[in-house]
């Protein structure tokens, strides 16, 4: 569905991404994990088409929905009106998104009962779910989410992780995060990004195996991650 081969991004003399190569296949729930500043936002923007690479090639075989880390929307409009605007902006001659698409997106993220509410009245967790909803609008087969749990309280993070696991039943997900708990709760596969380079690609269990033995959890994912980045630091 998405293939990146030798993708590089330079900003002047600075190299932000170093020949990133990987694949997103149907049914994947991939955790793109790395420290703050590792290049996760740069890579997700590049995959979603928001930033053009300066080298390499990205092939997208499907429509992609994108949730940026700094997602924001106008507080004085209703949830439905906001998604109607996104649907209008995303429509094309090939497919015109309608109110039924908006209703479906709201249902999938559990916001149908807040359809008429102004966005400014929503909790932080609901706003983030709205962000996921706009990424899903039009039944995007792949959604790319950049740090979607940042800034949420523990209950909101758990609710969002539960939602992403549910959506993963029929939607391919690429989730960038620096939180090992996100990877343990949501992902089935993982890419470790370190200083702009992908240092490991594999299953979550393979990442956990890099550290001390134990079942998949936030702690064991973190230990495996530290072992990977420690080996290349």
mmCIF file of C-alpha atoms in Angstrom:
data_model
loop_
_atom_site.group_PDB
_atom_site.id
_atom_site.type_symbol
_atom_site.label_atom_id
_atom_site.label_comp_id
_atom_site.label_asym_id
_atom_site.label_seq_id
_atom_site.Cartn_x
_atom_site.Cartn_y
_atom_site.Cartn_z
ATOM 1 C CA UNK A 1 0.000 0.000 0.000
ATOM 2 C CA UNK A 2 2.917 2.327 0.765
ATOM 3 C CA UNK A 3 6.525 1.613 -0.163
ATOM 4 C CA UNK A 4 9.422 3.891 0.719
ATOM 5 C CA UNK A 5 12.785 3.162 -0.862
ATOM 6 C CA UNK A 6 15.904 5.135 -0.006
ATOM 7 C CA UNK A 7 13.898 8.166 1.078
ATOM 8 C CA UNK A 8 16.103 11.082 2.065
ATOM 9 C CA UNK A 9 15.239 14.570 3.204
ATOM 10 C CA UNK A 10 17.793 17.357 3.430
ATOM 11 C CA UNK A 11 17.391 20.872 4.750
ATOM 12 C CA UNK A 12 20.453 22.737 3.605
ATOM 13 C CA UNK A 13 23.470 20.826 4.884
ATOM 14 C CA UNK A 14 21.361 19.012 7.484
ATOM 15 C CA UNK A 15 20.085 15.518 6.697
ATOM 16 C CA UNK A 16 16.751 14.869 8.431
ATOM 17 C CA UNK A 17 16.116 11.423 6.932
ATOM 18 C CA UNK A 18 18.832 9.006 5.841
ATOM 19 C CA UNK A 19 17.763 6.584 3.079
ATOM 20 C CA UNK A 20 14.631 5.306 4.830
ATOM 21 C CA UNK A 21 13.350 2.070 3.302
ATOM 22 C CA UNK A 22 10.281 0.159 4.473
ATOM 23 C CA UNK A 23 6.808 -1.014 3.502
ATOM 24 C CA UNK A 24 3.289 -0.580 4.859
ATOM 25 C CA UNK A 25 1.127 -3.571 3.910
ATOM 26 C CA UNK A 26 -2.637 -4.102 4.209
ATOM 27 C CA UNK A 27 -3.690 -4.904 7.761
ATOM 28 C CA UNK A 28 -0.509 -3.557 9.371
ATOM 29 C CA UNK A 29 -0.581 -1.631 12.630
ATOM 30 C CA UNK A 30 2.914 -0.173 12.613
ATOM 31 C CA UNK A 31 4.453 1.724 15.496
ATOM 32 C CA UNK A 32 7.076 4.200 14.308
ATOM 33 C CA UNK A 33 8.973 4.700 17.537
ATOM 34 C CA UNK A 34 11.827 7.032 18.362
ATOM 35 C CA UNK A 35 13.028 9.709 20.719
ATOM 36 C CA UNK A 36 11.817 13.279 20.386
ATOM 37 C CA UNK A 37 13.739 14.752 17.464
ATOM 38 C CA UNK A 38 14.435 11.373 15.847
ATOM 39 C CA UNK A 39 12.630 12.389 12.647
ATOM 40 C CA UNK A 40 9.211 10.814 13.199
ATOM 41 C CA UNK A 41 7.201 13.905 12.241
ATOM 42 C CA UNK A 42 9.404 14.485 9.199
ATOM 43 C CA UNK A 43 8.882 10.907 8.045
ATOM 44 C CA UNK A 44 5.106 10.882 8.623
ATOM 45 C CA UNK A 45 4.711 14.169 6.730
ATOM 46 C CA UNK A 46 6.749 12.746 3.870
ATOM 47 C CA UNK A 47 4.714 9.535 3.737
ATOM 48 C CA UNK A 48 1.449 11.451 3.806
ATOM 49 C CA UNK A 49 2.591 13.687 0.943
ATOM 50 C CA UNK A 50 2.760 16.845 3.045
ATOM 51 C CA UNK A 51 6.541 17.097 2.513
ATOM 52 C CA UNK A 52 8.422 16.128 -0.638
ATOM 53 C CA UNK A 53 11.574 14.025 -0.189
ATOM 54 C CA UNK A 54 14.845 15.247 -1.672
ATOM 55 C CA UNK A 55 15.877 11.713 -2.582
ATOM 56 C CA UNK A 56 14.470 8.217 -2.963
ATOM 57 C CA UNK A 57 10.970 7.205 -3.927
ATOM 58 C CA UNK A 58 7.599 6.752 -2.227
ATOM 59 C CA UNK A 59 4.867 4.699 -3.898
ATOM 60 C CA UNK A 60 1.328 5.049 -2.567
ATOM 61 C CA UNK A 61 -1.175 2.481 -3.762
ATOM 62 C CA UNK A 62 -4.117 3.938 -1.888
ATOM 63 C CA UNK A 63 -5.643 7.070 -0.384
ATOM 64 C CA UNK A 64 -4.027 8.096 2.892
ATOM 65 C CA UNK A 65 -5.644 9.872 5.821
ATOM 66 C CA UNK A 66 -3.301 11.974 7.953
ATOM 67 C CA UNK A 67 -3.474 13.279 11.514
ATOM 68 C CA UNK A 68 -0.664 15.769 12.265
ATOM 69 C CA UNK A 69 0.755 16.101 15.750
ATOM 70 C CA UNK A 70 -0.355 19.740 15.914
ATOM 71 C CA UNK A 71 -3.931 18.995 14.804
ATOM 72 C CA UNK A 72 -6.231 21.939 15.458
ATOM 73 C CA UNK A 73 -9.667 22.964 14.244
ATOM 74 C CA UNK A 74 -11.947 25.983 14.745
ATOM 75 C CA UNK A 75 -13.646 25.960 18.145
ATOM 76 C CA UNK A 76 -16.803 27.843 17.158
ATOM 77 C CA UNK A 77 -18.066 25.442 14.487
ATOM 78 C CA UNK A 78 -19.904 22.208 15.093
ATOM 79 C CA UNK A 79 -18.327 18.796 14.734
ATOM 80 C CA UNK A 80 -20.521 18.007 11.717
ATOM 81 C CA UNK A 81 -19.868 21.310 9.963
ATOM 82 C CA UNK A 82 -16.114 20.866 10.385
ATOM 83 C CA UNK A 83 -16.205 17.386 8.846
ATOM 84 C CA UNK A 84 -18.507 18.624 6.073
ATOM 85 C CA UNK A 85 -15.860 21.208 5.190
ATOM 86 C CA UNK A 86 -13.122 18.549 5.211
ATOM 87 C CA UNK A 87 -15.338 16.327 3.033
ATOM 88 C CA UNK A 88 -15.849 19.187 0.557
ATOM 89 C CA UNK A 89 -12.102 19.904 0.450
ATOM 90 C CA UNK A 90 -11.266 16.236 -0.065
ATOM 91 C CA UNK A 91 -13.907 15.572 -2.734
ATOM 92 C CA UNK A 92 -12.980 15.108 -6.369
ATOM 93 C CA UNK A 93 -14.683 14.423 -9.677
ATOM 94 C CA UNK A 94 -13.924 10.757 -9.104
ATOM 95 C CA UNK A 95 -15.631 10.744 -5.734
ATOM 96 C CA UNK A 96 -17.696 13.354 -3.956
ATOM 97 C CA UNK A 97 -17.904 12.842 -0.194
ATOM 98 C CA UNK A 98 -21.335 13.331 1.301
ATOM 99 C CA UNK A 99 -23.114 13.647 4.623
ATOM 100 C CA UNK A 100 -23.264 9.855 4.814
ATOM 101 C CA UNK A 101 -19.451 9.776 4.767
ATOM 102 C CA UNK A 102 -19.395 12.331 7.576
ATOM 103 C CA UNK A 103 -21.886 10.281 9.609
ATOM 104 C CA UNK A 104 -19.845 7.124 9.072
ATOM 105 C CA UNK A 105 -16.621 8.800 10.229
ATOM 106 C CA UNK A 106 -18.354 10.117 13.362
ATOM 107 C CA UNK A 107 -19.747 6.690 14.124
ATOM 108 C CA UNK A 108 -16.370 4.998 13.728
ATOM 109 C CA UNK A 109 -14.711 7.308 16.260
ATOM 110 C CA UNK A 110 -17.628 7.313 18.695
ATOM 111 C CA UNK A 111 -18.682 10.950 18.260
ATOM 112 C CA UNK A 112 -22.150 10.546 16.740
ATOM 113 C CA UNK A 113 -23.734 11.867 19.927
ATOM 114 C CA UNK A 114 -21.618 15.035 19.702
ATOM 115 C CA UNK A 115 -22.323 15.757 16.037
ATOM 116 C CA UNK A 116 -24.087 19.049 16.799
ATOM 117 C CA UNK A 117 -21.698 20.189 19.530
ATOM 118 C CA UNK A 118 -19.275 23.035 19.000
ATOM 119 C CA UNK A 119 -15.696 21.821 18.896
ATOM 120 C CA UNK A 120 -14.708 24.180 21.712
ATOM 121 C CA UNK A 121 -16.930 22.222 24.107
ATOM 122 C CA UNK A 122 -15.176 18.889 23.466
ATOM 123 C CA UNK A 123 -12.588 17.358 25.768
ATOM 124 C CA UNK A 124 -9.017 16.940 24.561
ATOM 125 C CA UNK A 125 -9.619 13.240 23.957
ATOM 126 C CA UNK A 126 -12.718 13.950 21.869
ATOM 127 C CA UNK A 127 -10.841 16.507 19.760
ATOM 128 C CA UNK A 128 -8.158 13.921 19.075
ATOM 129 C CA UNK A 129 -10.833 11.390 18.100
ATOM 130 C CA UNK A 130 -12.258 14.036 15.765
ATOM 131 C CA UNK A 131 -8.785 14.275 14.250
ATOM 132 C CA UNK A 132 -8.789 10.540 13.660
ATOM 133 C CA UNK A 133 -12.284 10.889 12.171
ATOM 134 C CA UNK A 134 -11.163 13.447 9.595
ATOM 135 C CA UNK A 135 -8.285 11.117 8.662
ATOM 136 C CA UNK A 136 -10.781 8.285 8.142
ATOM 137 C CA UNK A 137 -13.221 10.418 6.141
ATOM 138 C CA UNK A 138 -14.034 8.740 2.858
ATOM 139 C CA UNK A 139 -12.914 5.340 4.204
ATOM 140 C CA UNK A 140 -9.171 5.931 3.885
ATOM 141 C CA UNK A 141 -7.545 2.506 3.757
ATOM 142 C CA UNK A 142 -4.393 3.806 5.486
ATOM 143 C CA UNK A 143 -4.215 6.402 8.240
ATOM 144 C CA UNK A 144 -0.939 7.979 9.322
ATOM 145 C CA UNK A 145 -1.098 9.363 12.866
ATOM 146 C CA UNK A 146 1.685 11.535 14.286
ATOM 147 C CA UNK A 147 1.922 11.327 18.091
ATOM 148 C CA UNK A 148 -1.862 11.072 18.563
ATOM 149 C CA UNK A 149 -1.736 10.432 22.332
ATOM 150 C CA UNK A 150 0.552 13.356 23.240
ATOM 151 C CA UNK A 151 -1.072 15.752 25.704
ATOM 152 C CA UNK A 152 -3.890 13.399 26.693
ATOM 153 C CA UNK A 153 -4.484 12.280 30.248
ATOM 154 C CA UNK A 154 -4.135 8.561 31.130
ATOM 155 C CA UNK A 155 -7.840 7.813 30.662
ATOM 156 C CA UNK A 156 -7.971 9.615 27.305
ATOM 157 C CA UNK A 157 -4.818 7.803 26.130
ATOM 158 C CA UNK A 158 -6.339 4.440 27.012
ATOM 159 C CA UNK A 159 -9.592 5.287 25.220
ATOM 160 C CA UNK A 160 -7.726 6.389 22.099
ATOM 161 C CA UNK A 161 -5.570 3.250 22.102
ATOM 162 C CA UNK A 162 -8.715 1.114 22.408
ATOM 163 C CA UNK A 163 -10.218 3.008 19.448
ATOM 164 C CA UNK A 164 -7.117 2.452 17.304
ATOM 165 C CA UNK A 165 -7.116 -1.280 18.021
ATOM 166 C CA UNK A 166 -10.755 -1.429 16.940
ATOM 167 C CA UNK A 167 -10.110 0.586 13.775
ATOM 168 C CA UNK A 168 -7.176 -1.688 12.991
ATOM 169 C CA UNK A 169 -9.601 -4.511 12.204
ATOM 170 C CA UNK A 170 -10.241 -2.978 8.760
ATOM 171 C CA UNK A 171 -7.865 -0.009 8.477
ATOM 172 C CA UNK A 172 -4.094 -0.026 8.105
ATOM 173 C CA UNK A 173 -2.458 2.218 10.709
ATOM 174 C CA UNK A 174 0.962 3.844 10.923
ATOM 175 C CA UNK A 175 1.356 5.391 14.355
ATOM 176 C CA UNK A 176 4.378 7.520 15.262
ATOM 177 C CA UNK A 177 5.105 7.795 18.962
ATOM 178 C CA UNK A 178 7.777 8.129 21.605
ATOM 179 C CA UNK A 179 5.591 6.286 24.130
ATOM 180 C CA UNK A 180 6.363 2.579 24.488
ATOM 181 C CA UNK A 181 2.872 2.021 25.904
ATOM 182 C CA UNK A 182 1.352 3.092 22.563
ATOM 183 C CA UNK A 183 3.402 0.470 20.741
ATOM 184 C CA UNK A 184 2.563 -2.279 23.231
ATOM 185 C CA UNK A 185 -1.166 -1.478 23.169
ATOM 186 C CA UNK A 186 -1.736 -0.832 19.458
ATOM 187 C CA UNK A 187 1.046 -2.027 17.164
ATOM 188 C CA UNK A 188 1.732 -5.427 15.656
ATOM 189 C CA UNK A 189 4.893 -4.289 13.868
ATOM 190 C CA UNK A 190 7.497 -1.652 14.603
ATOM 191 C CA UNK A 191 10.093 0.565 12.949
ATOM 192 C CA UNK A 192 12.711 2.105 15.226
ATOM 193 C CA UNK A 193 13.857 5.527 14.031
ATOM 194 C CA UNK A 194 17.096 6.904 15.472
ATOM 195 C CA UNK A 195 18.779 10.124 14.357
ATOM 196 C CA UNK A 196 16.918 10.047 11.045
ATOM 197 C CA UNK A 197 17.728 6.410 10.281
ATOM 198 C CA UNK A 198 15.511 3.336 10.520
ATOM 199 C CA UNK A 199 17.601 1.055 12.718
ATOM 200 C CA UNK A 200 15.162 -1.845 13.051
ATOM 201 C CA UNK A 201 12.072 -3.172 11.304
ATOM 202 C CA UNK A 202 10.176 -6.148 12.668
ATOM 203 C CA UNK A 203 7.378 -7.349 14.895
ATOM 204 C CA UNK A 204 6.770 -5.952 18.341
ATOM 205 C CA UNK A 205 7.821 -9.324 19.749
ATOM 206 C CA UNK A 206 11.138 -9.053 17.894
ATOM 207 C CA UNK A 207 11.717 -5.621 19.412
ATOM 208 C CA UNK A 208 10.918 -6.947 22.881
ATOM 209 C CA UNK A 209 13.387 -9.805 22.318
ATOM 210 C CA UNK A 210 16.205 -7.261 21.991
ATOM 211 C CA UNK A 211 15.856 -6.585 25.716
ATOM 212 C CA UNK A 212 15.368 -8.806 28.772
ATOM 213 C CA UNK A 213 12.884 -11.635 28.286
ATOM 214 C CA UNK A 214 9.250 -10.958 29.064
ATOM 215 C CA UNK A 215 5.771 -10.557 27.569
ATOM 216 C CA UNK A 216 4.897 -7.510 25.453
ATOM 217 C CA UNK A 217 4.284 -4.507 27.694
ATOM 218 C CA UNK A 218 5.229 -0.873 27.856
ATOM 219 C CA UNK A 219 8.286 -1.762 29.952
ATOM 220 C CA UNK A 220 9.572 -4.526 27.681
ATOM 221 C CA UNK A 221 9.005 -2.460 24.535
ATOM 222 C CA UNK A 222 10.996 0.351 26.143
ATOM 223 C CA UNK A 223 13.822 -2.018 27.096
ATOM 224 C CA UNK A 224 13.969 -3.407 23.562
ATOM 225 C CA UNK A 225 13.961 0.106 22.103
ATOM 226 C CA UNK A 226 16.792 1.216 24.393
ATOM 227 C CA UNK A 227 18.806 -1.835 23.395
ATOM 228 C CA UNK A 228 18.398 -0.952 19.708
ATOM 229 C CA UNK A 229 19.275 2.735 19.988
ATOM 230 C CA UNK A 230 21.997 2.028 22.541
ATOM 231 C CA UNK A 231 23.707 -0.298 20.056
ATOM 232 C CA UNK A 232 23.930 2.483 17.463
ATOM 233 C CA UNK A 233 24.444 5.534 19.687
#
